[in-house]
PDB file of C-alpha atoms and ligand atoms in Angstrom:
ATOM      1  CA  MET A  86      87.428 -88.327  -9.039  1.00 68.00           C
ATOM      2  CA  PRO A  87      83.767 -89.491  -8.940  1.00 75.00           C
ATOM      3  CA  TYR A  88      83.024 -92.648  -6.568  1.00 85.00           C
ATOM      4  CA  ALA A  89      82.730 -95.980  -8.383  1.00 88.00           C
ATOM      5  CA  PRO A  90      81.153 -98.756  -6.045  1.00 88.00           C
ATOM      6  CA  ALA A  91      83.468-101.706  -5.284  1.00 94.00           C
ATOM      7  CA  ALA A  92      83.765-104.561  -3.169  1.00 96.00           C
ATOM      8  CA  LEU A  93      85.196-103.758   0.213  1.00 97.00           C
ATOM      9  CA  GLU A  94      88.668-105.264   0.430  1.00 96.00           C
ATOM     10  CA  LYS A  95      89.242-105.560   4.095  1.00 97.00           C
ATOM     11  CA  PRO A  96      87.038-105.263   7.252  1.00 98.00           C
ATOM     12  CA  VAL A  97      85.783-101.940   8.093  1.00 98.00           C
ATOM     13  CA  THR A  98      86.656-101.020  11.581  1.00 98.00           C
ATOM     14  CA  ILE A  99      85.279 -98.276  13.905  1.00 98.00           C
ATOM     15  CA  ASN A 100      88.670 -96.668  13.597  1.00 98.00           C
ATOM     16  CA  ARG A 101      88.131 -96.421   9.853  1.00 98.00           C
ATOM     17  CA  LEU A 102      84.937 -94.921  10.226  1.00 98.00           C
ATOM     18  CA  HIS A 103      86.309 -92.133  12.659  1.00 98.00           C
ATOM     19  CA  LYS A 104      89.033 -91.441  10.280  1.00 98.00           C
ATOM     20  CA  MET A 105      86.557 -90.937   7.526  1.00 98.00           C
ATOM     21  CA  LYS A 106      84.970 -88.414   9.647  1.00 98.00           C
ATOM     22  CA  MET A 107      88.136 -86.546  10.217  1.00 98.00           C
ATOM     23  CA  ASP A 108      88.859 -86.591   6.232  1.00 98.00           C
ATOM     24  CA  GLY A 109      85.434 -85.576   5.465  1.00 97.00           C
ATOM     25  CA  GLU A 110      84.665 -88.641   3.405  1.00 97.00           C
ATOM     26  CA  LYS A 111      80.971 -89.750   3.973  1.00 98.00           C
ATOM     27  CA  PHE A 112      80.323 -93.498   4.603  1.00 98.00           C
ATOM     28  CA  ILE A 113      77.347 -95.746   3.313  1.00 98.00           C
ATOM     29  CA  THR A 114      75.182 -97.625   5.724  1.00 98.00           C
ATOM     30  CA  VAL A 115      72.336 -99.672   4.987  1.00 98.00           C
ATOM     31  CA  ALA A 116      69.535-101.277   7.195  1.00 98.00           C
ATOM     32  CA  LEU A 117      69.058-105.068   6.097  1.00 98.00           C
ATOM     33  CA  TYR A 118      68.089-108.278   7.276  1.00 98.00           C
ATOM     34  CA  ASP A 119      69.424-111.380   5.441  1.00 98.00           C
ATOM     35  CA  ALA A 120      72.514-112.962   3.947  1.00 98.00           C
ATOM     36  CA  PRO A 121      72.015-112.329   0.287  1.00 98.00           C
ATOM     37  CA  MET A 122      71.525-108.625   0.990  1.00 98.00           C
ATOM     38  CA  ALA A 123      74.397-108.416   3.330  1.00 98.00           C
ATOM     39  CA  ALA A 124      76.679-109.996   0.620  1.00 98.00           C
ATOM     40  CA  MET A 125      75.461-107.462  -1.893  1.00 98.00           C
ATOM     41  CA  ALA A 126      76.200-104.717   0.468  1.00 98.00           C
ATOM     42  CA  GLN A 127      79.729-105.799   0.748  1.00 98.00           C
ATOM     43  CA  LYS A 128      80.143-106.311  -3.020  1.00 97.00           C
ATOM     44  CA  THR A 129      79.013-102.622  -3.164  1.00 98.00           C
ATOM     45  CA  GLY A 130      81.317-101.284  -0.962  1.00 98.00           C
ATOM     46  CA  VAL A 131      78.778-100.264   1.921  1.00 98.00           C
ATOM     47  CA  GLU A 132      80.886 -99.728   4.991  1.00 98.00           C
ATOM     48  CA  ALA A 133      78.534-100.360   7.628  1.00 98.00           C
ATOM     49  CA  VAL A 134      75.249-102.572   7.872  1.00 98.00           C
ATOM     50  CA  LEU A 135      72.662-102.265  10.458  1.00 99.00           C
ATOM     51  CA  VAL A 136      70.536-105.260  11.592  1.00 99.00           C
ATOM     52  CA  GLY A 137      67.730-102.803  12.647  1.00 98.00           C
ATOM     53  CA  ASP A 138      64.964-103.687  14.840  1.00 98.00           C
ATOM     54  CA  SER A 139      62.951-102.104  11.936  1.00 98.00           C
ATOM     55  CA  LEU A 140      62.793-105.834  10.806  1.00 98.00           C
ATOM     56  CA  GLY A 141      59.819-105.916  13.091  1.00 98.00           C
ATOM     57  CA  MET A 142      58.017-103.977  10.513  1.00 97.00           C
ATOM     58  CA  THR A 143      59.759-104.712   7.291  1.00 97.00           C
ATOM     59  CA  VAL A 144      60.096-108.350   7.440  1.00 98.00           C
ATOM     60  CA  LEU A 145      57.682-109.651  10.171  1.00 98.00           C
ATOM     61  CA  GLY A 146      54.757-107.389   9.662  1.00 97.00           C
ATOM     62  CA  TYR A 147      54.171-105.520  13.006  1.00 97.00           C
ATOM     63  CA  ASP A 148      53.133-102.020  13.245  1.00 95.00           C
ATOM     64  CA  SER A 149      56.063-101.060  15.229  1.00 96.00           C
ATOM     65  CA  THR A 150      59.415-102.202  16.568  1.00 98.00           C
ATOM     66  CA  ILE A 151      58.062-102.799  20.107  1.00 98.00           C
ATOM     67  CA  PRO A 152      57.231-106.471  19.534  1.00 98.00           C
ATOM     68  CA  VAL A 153      60.773-107.611  18.283  1.00 98.00           C
ATOM     69  CA  THR A 154      62.482-110.052  20.542  1.00 98.00           C
ATOM     70  CA  MET A 155      66.105-110.874  21.127  1.00 98.00           C
ATOM     71  CA  GLU A 156      65.597-114.085  19.485  1.00 98.00           C
ATOM     72  CA  GLN A 157      64.425-112.546  16.358  1.00 98.00           C
ATOM     73  CA  MET A 158      67.310-110.123  16.421  1.00 98.00           C
ATOM     74  CA  ILE A 159      69.907-112.943  16.969  1.00 99.00           C
ATOM     75  CA  TYR A 160      68.547-114.825  14.001  1.00 98.00           C
ATOM     76  CA  HIS A 161      68.908-111.904  11.616  1.00 98.00           C
ATOM     77  CA  VAL A 162      72.331-110.806  12.815  1.00 99.00           C
ATOM     78  CA  GLU A 163      73.510-114.393  12.396  1.00 99.00           C
ATOM     79  CA  ALA A 164      72.258-114.475   8.810  1.00 98.00           C
ATOM     80  CA  VAL A 165      73.913-111.001   8.077  1.00 99.00           C
ATOM     81  CA  ALA A 166      77.066-112.075   9.620  1.00 98.00           C
ATOM     82  CA  ARG A 167      77.124-115.280   7.462  1.00 98.00           C
ATOM     83  CA  GLY A 168      76.487-113.137   4.262  1.00 98.00           C
ATOM     84  CA  ASN A 169      79.196-110.211   5.040  1.00 98.00           C
ATOM     85  CA  LYS A 170      82.454-110.619   6.190  1.00 98.00           C
ATOM     86  CA  LYS A 171      83.867-106.958   5.463  1.00 98.00           C
ATOM     87  CA  SER A 172      81.225-104.388   6.444  1.00 98.00           C
ATOM     88  CA  LEU A 173      81.071-103.330  10.191  1.00 98.00           C
ATOM     89  CA  ILE A 174      77.875-104.957  11.333  1.00 99.00           C
ATOM     90  CA  MET A 175      75.737-103.138  13.972  1.00 99.00           C
ATOM     91  CA  GLY A 176      72.869-105.061  15.833  1.00 99.00           C
ATOM     92  CA  ASP A 177      69.975-103.272  17.435  1.00 98.00           C
ATOM     93  CA  LEU A 178      68.976-104.061  21.010  1.00 99.00           C
ATOM     94  CA  PRO A 179      65.275-104.325  20.899  1.00 98.00           C
ATOM     95  CA  PHE A 180      62.500-102.495  23.100  1.00 98.00           C
ATOM     96  CA  MET A 181      63.225-102.986  26.983  1.00 98.00           C
ATOM     97  CA  THR A 182      66.133-105.209  26.558  1.00 98.00           C
ATOM     98  CA  TYR A 183      68.607-102.530  28.081  1.00 98.00           C
ATOM     99  CA  ALA A 184      66.304-100.856  30.680  1.00 98.00           C
ATOM    100  CA  THR A 185      69.303-101.270  33.136  1.00 98.00           C
ATOM    101  CA  PRO A 186      72.907-101.408  32.358  1.00 98.00           C
ATOM    102  CA  GLU A 187      72.855-104.994  33.541  1.00 98.00           C
ATOM    103  CA  GLN A 188      70.460-105.976  31.291  1.00 98.00           C
ATOM    104  CA  ALA A 189      72.150-104.187  28.521  1.00 98.00           C
ATOM    105  CA  LEU A 190      75.264-106.148  28.985  1.00 98.00           C
ATOM    106  CA  THR A 191      73.654-109.449  29.060  1.00 98.00           C
ATOM    107  CA  ASN A 192      71.931-108.933  25.878  1.00 99.00           C
ATOM    108  CA  ALA A 193      74.436-106.860  24.127  1.00 99.00           C
ATOM    109  CA  THR A 194      76.799-109.937  24.575  1.00 98.00           C
ATOM    110  CA  ARG A 195      74.237-111.990  23.018  1.00 98.00           C
ATOM    111  CA  ILE A 196      73.948-109.724  19.868  1.00 99.00           C
ATOM    112  CA  MET A 197      77.855-109.639  19.817  1.00 99.00           C
ATOM    113  CA  GLN A 198      77.994-113.450  20.087  1.00 98.00           C
ATOM    114  CA  ALA A 199      75.643-113.677  16.939  1.00 98.00           C
ATOM    115  CA  GLY A 200      78.062-111.857  14.870  1.00 98.00           C
ATOM    116  CA  ALA A 201      77.717-107.850  15.421  1.00 99.00           C
ATOM    117  CA  HIS A 202      80.796-105.780  15.768  1.00 98.00           C
ATOM    118  CA  MET A 203      78.557-103.199  17.795  1.00 98.00           C
ATOM    119  CA  VAL A 204      75.273-102.748  19.307  1.00 99.00           C
ATOM    120  CA  LYS A 205      72.662 -99.712  18.787  1.00 99.00           C
ATOM    121  CA  ILE A 206      70.490 -98.577  21.682  1.00 99.00           C
ATOM    122  CA  GLU A 207      67.840 -95.809  21.323  1.00 98.00           C
ATOM    123  CA  GLY A 208      67.941 -93.018  23.979  1.00 98.00           C
ATOM    124  CA  GLY A 209      69.520 -90.099  25.605  1.00 98.00           C
ATOM    125  CA  ALA A 210      71.757 -88.966  28.540  1.00 98.00           C
ATOM    126  CA  TRP A 211      69.752 -91.640  30.470  1.00 98.00           C
ATOM    127  CA  LEU A 212      72.019 -94.136  28.649  1.00 98.00           C
ATOM    128  CA  VAL A 213      75.279 -92.579  29.708  1.00 98.00           C
ATOM    129  CA  GLU A 214      75.990 -95.282  32.449  1.00 98.00           C
ATOM    130  CA  THR A 215      75.084 -98.074  30.031  1.00 98.00           C
ATOM    131  CA  VAL A 216      77.308 -96.649  27.292  1.00 98.00           C
ATOM    132  CA  LYS A 217      80.150 -96.717  29.816  1.00 98.00           C
ATOM    133  CA  MET A 218      79.131-100.319  30.960  1.00 98.00           C
ATOM    134  CA  LEU A 219      79.196-101.547  27.644  1.00 98.00           C
ATOM    135  CA  THR A 220      82.215 -99.753  26.110  1.00 98.00           C
ATOM    136  CA  ASP A 221      84.542-100.306  29.325  1.00 98.00           C
ATOM    137  CA  ARG A 222      83.831-104.131  28.769  1.00 98.00           C
ATOM    138  CA  GLY A 223      84.910-103.951  24.951  1.00 98.00           C
ATOM    139  CA  ILE A 224      81.426-103.759  23.397  1.00 98.00           C
ATOM    140  CA  PRO A 225      80.989-100.594  20.926  1.00 98.00           C
ATOM    141  CA  VAL A 226      78.156 -98.664  21.139  1.00 99.00           C
ATOM    142  CA  CYS A 227      76.141 -96.942  18.627  1.00 99.00           C
ATOM    143  CA  ALA A 228      73.832 -94.288  20.013  1.00 99.00           C
ATOM    144  CA  HIS A 229      70.401 -93.262  18.570  1.00 98.00           C
ATOM    145  CA  LEU A 230      68.706 -89.790  18.893  1.00 98.00           C
ATOM    146  CA  GLY A 231      65.850 -87.834  17.412  1.00 98.00           C
ATOM    147  CA  LEU A 232      62.869 -89.882  16.290  1.00 98.00           C
ATOM    148  CA  THR A 233      63.804 -93.163  18.055  1.00 98.00           C
ATOM    149  CA  PRO A 234      61.071 -95.549  17.109  1.00 98.00           C
ATOM    150  CA  GLN A 235      60.876 -97.461  20.305  1.00 98.00           C
ATOM    151  CA  SER A 236      59.433 -94.502  21.976  1.00 98.00           C
ATOM    152  CA  VAL A 237      56.877 -94.091  19.156  1.00 97.00           C
ATOM    153  CA  HIS A 238      53.970 -93.984  21.733  1.00 96.00           C
ATOM    154  CA  LYS A 239      55.531 -91.380  23.852  1.00 96.00           C
ATOM    155  CA  PHE A 240      56.065 -89.177  20.722  1.00 96.00           C
ATOM    156  CA  GLY A 241      52.345 -89.753  19.664  1.00 96.00           C
ATOM    157  CA  GLY A 242      53.408 -90.982  16.446  1.00 94.00           C
ATOM    158  CA  PHE A 243      56.438 -91.185  13.926  1.00 94.00           C
ATOM    159  CA  ARG A 244      57.107 -87.256  14.275  1.00 95.00           C
ATOM    160  CA  VAL A 245      60.232 -85.011  13.299  1.00 97.00           C
ATOM    161  CA  GLN A 246      61.987 -84.254  16.490  1.00 97.00           C
ATOM    162  CA  GLY A 247      63.848 -81.182  17.295  1.00 97.00           C
ATOM    163  CA  ARG A 248      61.943 -78.565  15.444  1.00 97.00           C
ATOM    164  CA  ASP A 249      61.525 -76.329  18.677  1.00 96.00           C
ATOM    165  CA  GLU A 250      64.383 -74.971  20.555  1.00 97.00           C
ATOM    166  CA  ALA A 251      63.767 -76.772  23.773  1.00 97.00           C
ATOM    167  CA  ARG A 252      63.865 -80.200  22.161  1.00 97.00           C
ATOM    168  CA  ALA A 253      66.676 -79.154  19.987  1.00 98.00           C
ATOM    169  CA  GLY A 254      68.766 -78.141  22.767  1.00 98.00           C
ATOM    170  CA  GLU A 255      67.834 -81.434  24.628  1.00 98.00           C
ATOM    171  CA  ILE A 256      68.941 -83.513  21.809  1.00 98.00           C
ATOM    172  CA  LEU A 257      72.190 -81.474  21.394  1.00 98.00           C
ATOM    173  CA  ASP A 258      72.809 -82.046  25.074  1.00 98.00           C
ATOM    174  CA  ASP A 259      72.234 -85.689  24.905  1.00 98.00           C
ATOM    175  CA  ALA A 260      74.567 -86.383  21.905  1.00 98.00           C
ATOM    176  CA  ALA A 261      77.397 -84.471  23.822  1.00 98.00           C
ATOM    177  CA  GLN A 262      76.847 -86.724  26.903  1.00 98.00           C
ATOM    178  CA  LEU A 263      76.775 -89.756  24.780  1.00 98.00           C
ATOM    179  CA  ASP A 264      80.029 -88.732  22.893  1.00 98.00           C
ATOM    180  CA  GLU A 265      81.584 -88.011  26.243  1.00 98.00           C
ATOM    181  CA  ALA A 266      80.437 -91.307  27.846  1.00 98.00           C
ATOM    182  CA  GLY A 267      82.178 -93.004  24.859  1.00 98.00           C
ATOM    183  CA  ALA A 268      79.709 -94.151  22.212  1.00 98.00           C
ATOM    184  CA  GLY A 269      81.334 -94.724  18.839  1.00 98.00           C
ATOM    185  CA  LEU A 270      78.660 -93.728  16.368  1.00 99.00           C
ATOM    186  CA  LEU A 271      75.410 -91.814  16.496  1.00 99.00           C
ATOM    187  CA  VAL A 272      72.212 -92.485  14.410  1.00 98.00           C
ATOM    188  CA  LEU A 273      70.274 -89.023  14.160  1.00 98.00           C
ATOM    189  CA  GLU A 274      66.677 -90.143  12.799  1.00 98.00           C
ATOM    190  CA  CYS A 275      64.219 -87.382  11.378  1.00 98.00           C
ATOM    191  CA  VAL A 276      65.459 -84.196  12.768  1.00 98.00           C
ATOM    192  CA  PRO A 277      65.925 -80.853  11.050  1.00 98.00           C
ATOM    193  CA  ALA A 278      69.119 -80.713   8.796  1.00 98.00           C
ATOM    194  CA  GLY A 279      70.418 -77.565  10.644  1.00 98.00           C
ATOM    195  CA  LEU A 280      70.175 -79.287  14.041  1.00 98.00           C
ATOM    196  CA  ALA A 281      71.903 -82.703  12.624  1.00 98.00           C
ATOM    197  CA  ARG A 282      74.776 -80.337  11.031  1.00 98.00           C
ATOM    198  CA  ARG A 283      75.296 -78.802  14.495  1.00 98.00           C
ATOM    199  CA  ILE A 284      75.579 -82.157  16.258  1.00 98.00           C
ATOM    200  CA  THR A 285      77.790 -83.567  13.790  1.00 98.00           C
ATOM    201  CA  GLN A 286      80.221 -80.765  14.317  1.00 98.00           C
ATOM    202  CA  ALA A 287      80.042 -80.781  17.978  1.00 98.00           C
ATOM    203  CA  VAL A 288      80.476 -84.492  18.526  1.00 98.00           C
ATOM    204  CA  SER A 289      83.863 -86.573  17.991  1.00 98.00           C
ATOM    205  CA  MET A 290      81.781 -89.716  16.957  1.00 98.00           C
ATOM    206  CA  PRO A 291      80.465 -89.927  13.417  1.00 98.00           C
ATOM    207  CA  THR A 292      76.999 -89.202  12.674  1.00 98.00           C
ATOM    208  CA  ILE A 293      74.780 -91.418  10.406  1.00 98.00           C
ATOM    209  CA  GLY A 294      71.648 -89.640   9.362  1.00 98.00           C
ATOM    210  CA  ILE A 295      68.127 -90.741   8.347  1.00 98.00           C
ATOM    211  CA  GLY A 296      65.798 -88.034   7.650  1.00 98.00           C
ATOM    212  CA  ALA A 297      68.449 -85.740   9.004  1.00 98.00           C
ATOM    213  CA  GLY A 298      69.731 -83.833   5.846  1.00 98.00           C
ATOM    214  CA  ASP A 299      73.056 -83.842   4.191  1.00 97.00           C
ATOM    215  CA  GLY A 300      75.446 -82.444   7.217  1.00 98.00           C
ATOM    216  CA  THR A 301      75.900 -86.030   8.754  1.00 98.00           C
ATOM    217  CA  ASP A 302      78.881 -88.060   8.343  1.00 98.00           C
ATOM    218  CA  ALA A 303      77.186 -90.807   6.933  1.00 98.00           C
ATOM    219  CA  GLN A 304      73.517 -91.924   5.801  1.00 98.00           C
ATOM    220  CA  VAL A 305      71.527 -94.809   6.283  1.00 98.00           C
ATOM    221  CA  LEU A 306      68.321 -95.910   4.772  1.00 98.00           C
ATOM    222  CA  VAL A 307      66.387 -99.285   5.158  1.00 98.00           C
ATOM    223  CA  ILE A 308      66.786-101.801   2.139  1.00 98.00           C
ATOM    224  CA  ASN A 309      63.093-101.966   1.633  1.00 98.00           C
ATOM    225  CA  ASP A 310      62.803 -98.131   1.032  1.00 98.00           C
ATOM    226  CA  ILE A 311      65.698 -98.306  -1.462  1.00 98.00           C
ATOM    227  CA  LEU A 312      63.987-101.020  -3.386  1.00 98.00           C
ATOM    228  CA  GLY A 313      60.645 -99.341  -3.296  1.00 97.00           C
ATOM    229  CA  LEU A 314      59.010-102.506  -1.105  1.00 97.00           C
ATOM    230  CA  THR A 315      57.445 -99.997   1.315  1.00 95.00           C
ATOM    231  CA  GLU A 316      53.732 -99.273   0.778  1.00 92.00           C
ATOM    232  CA  GLN A 317      53.719 -95.767   2.308  1.00 92.00           C
ATOM    233  CA  PRO A 318      57.555 -94.694   2.159  1.00 95.00           C
ATOM    234  CA  PRO A 319      58.621 -91.868   4.410  1.00 95.00           C
ATOM    235  CA  LYS A 320      59.621 -88.510   3.094  1.00 95.00           C
ATOM    236  CA  PHE A 321      63.313 -88.839   3.699  1.00 96.00           C
ATOM    237  CA  SER A 322      63.577 -92.072   2.023  1.00 96.00           C
ATOM    238  CA  LYS A 323      64.118 -92.889  -1.915  1.00 97.00           C
ATOM    239  CA  ASN A 324      63.155 -95.776  -4.164  1.00 98.00           C
ATOM    240  CA  PHE A 325      66.495 -96.303  -5.961  1.00 98.00           C
ATOM    241  CA  LEU A 326      65.096 -99.376  -7.841  1.00 98.00           C
ATOM    242  CA  GLN A 327      62.954 -97.057  -9.993  1.00 96.00           C
ATOM    243  CA  GLU A 328      65.757 -95.325 -11.763  1.00 95.00           C
ATOM    244  CA  THR A 329      68.000 -98.324 -12.098  1.00 97.00           C
ATOM    245  CA  GLY A 330      65.576-101.337 -12.788  1.00 97.00           C
ATOM    246  CA  ASN A 331      67.706-103.986 -10.674  1.00 97.00           C
ATOM    247  CA  ILE A 332      68.645-104.679  -7.030  1.00 97.00           C
ATOM    248  CA  PRO A 333      72.545-104.312  -7.434  1.00 97.00           C
ATOM    249  CA  GLY A 334      72.128-101.023  -9.680  1.00 97.00           C
ATOM    250  CA  ALA A 335      69.639 -99.452  -6.788  1.00 98.00           C
ATOM    251  CA  LEU A 336      72.300-100.213  -4.087  1.00 98.00           C
ATOM    252  CA  SER A 337      75.052 -98.662  -6.239  1.00 97.00           C
ATOM    253  CA  LYS A 338      73.302 -95.778  -6.941  1.00 98.00           C
ATOM    254  CA  TYR A 339      72.466 -95.238  -3.280  1.00 98.00           C
ATOM    255  CA  ALA A 340      76.117 -95.596  -2.590  1.00 98.00           C
ATOM    256  CA  GLU A 341      77.062 -93.258  -5.237  1.00 97.00           C
ATOM    257  CA  ASP A 342      74.621 -90.623  -4.189  1.00 97.00           C
ATOM    258  CA  VAL A 343      75.533 -90.637  -0.732  1.00 98.00           C
ATOM    259  CA  LYS A 344      79.265 -90.428  -1.522  1.00 97.00           C
ATOM    260  CA  SER A 345      78.605 -87.537  -3.857  1.00 96.00           C
ATOM    261  CA  GLY A 346      76.386 -85.667  -1.553  1.00 96.00           C
ATOM    262  CA  ALA A 347      73.505 -85.995  -4.056  1.00 97.00           C
ATOM    263  CA  PHE A 348      71.311 -87.861  -1.546  1.00 98.00           C
ATOM    264  CA  PRO A 349      69.645 -86.697   0.510  1.00 98.00           C
ATOM    265  CA  ASP A 350      68.380 -83.476  -1.436  1.00 96.00           C
ATOM    266  CA  GLU A 351      65.935 -80.909  -0.284  1.00 95.00           C
ATOM    267  CA  ALA A 352      63.068 -83.037  -1.127  1.00 94.00           C
ATOM    268  CA  HIS A 353      64.126 -85.689   1.192  1.00 96.00           C
ATOM    269  CA  THR A 354      64.877 -83.484   3.995  1.00 96.00           C
ATOM    270  CA  PHE A 355      63.286 -81.988   6.940  1.00 96.00           C
ATOM    271  CA  SER A 356      63.679 -78.149   7.954  1.00 93.00           C
TER     272      SER A 356
HETATM  273  O1  LIG B 147      65.696-100.196  12.993  1.00 80.25           O
HETATM  274  C1  LIG B 147      66.470 -99.471  12.057  1.00 80.25           C
HETATM  275  O2  LIG B 147      66.570-100.090  11.104  1.00 80.25           O
HETATM  276  C2  LIG B 147      66.899 -98.297  12.380  1.00 80.25           C
HETATM  277  C3  LIG B 147      67.451 -97.266  11.380  1.00 80.25           C
HETATM  278  C4  LIG B 147      66.157 -96.891  10.707  1.00 80.25           C
HETATM  279  C5  LIG B 147      68.288 -96.233  11.669  1.00 80.25           C
HETATM  280  O3  LIG B 147      66.948 -97.815  13.676  1.00 80.25           O
END
């Protein structure tokens, strides 16, 4: 039966997202930053929302996510949590606020107290101890691999990651170690579709792709891209407002296309 977007009836838990992976049912994620959009996501049945540090670029006008502060993240997590009582809310820990496990614990506590249900951190095997530290203390963690924007200067730009065998193997190994450490979800950003599919099959945690093809357990897009607000949109994003003409319609069409597997298609995928 085709998916029809409908309001979430009860709060989405991490267990429900894990069950959806087991059942092969894709879930919808949107990165957004304010109460009205958060409320619309709840009405559209968006299972998970991410208060991403992309807000540095999409809302605050910076060139990267690096200048984003804890105070800015907390301000936006609180707004999203006020607008949405049903989606699972993830909050990013910004640049250098989780350089040590102890620092991660202090800052993740603040994000959770602002209303998030999970924190997201960028990086590979070096975060194993941090993931254990947080999850052992009751803070669920979403890991983030591939193009991790906080490392943009290390990568020399916003570049697809994992096209060569060595880097692909590294990302695969990082994913396995973070899964083993207890991470609950994994964002895969800008990696070839084949690699994302391999990782999704190898790990128990659900994967959320952005520029990672159609083989992940879920998709995430930034609300500004969905609504055509980005001046130079990345190849993997899609302006759903163009074909629908209004904001609720754009969000619904995105949700429908993720559920049916129509998005992402070849044109929005890296190989
Ligand atoms: O900050 C963000 O919005 C993100 C997504 C693009 C995955 O990390």
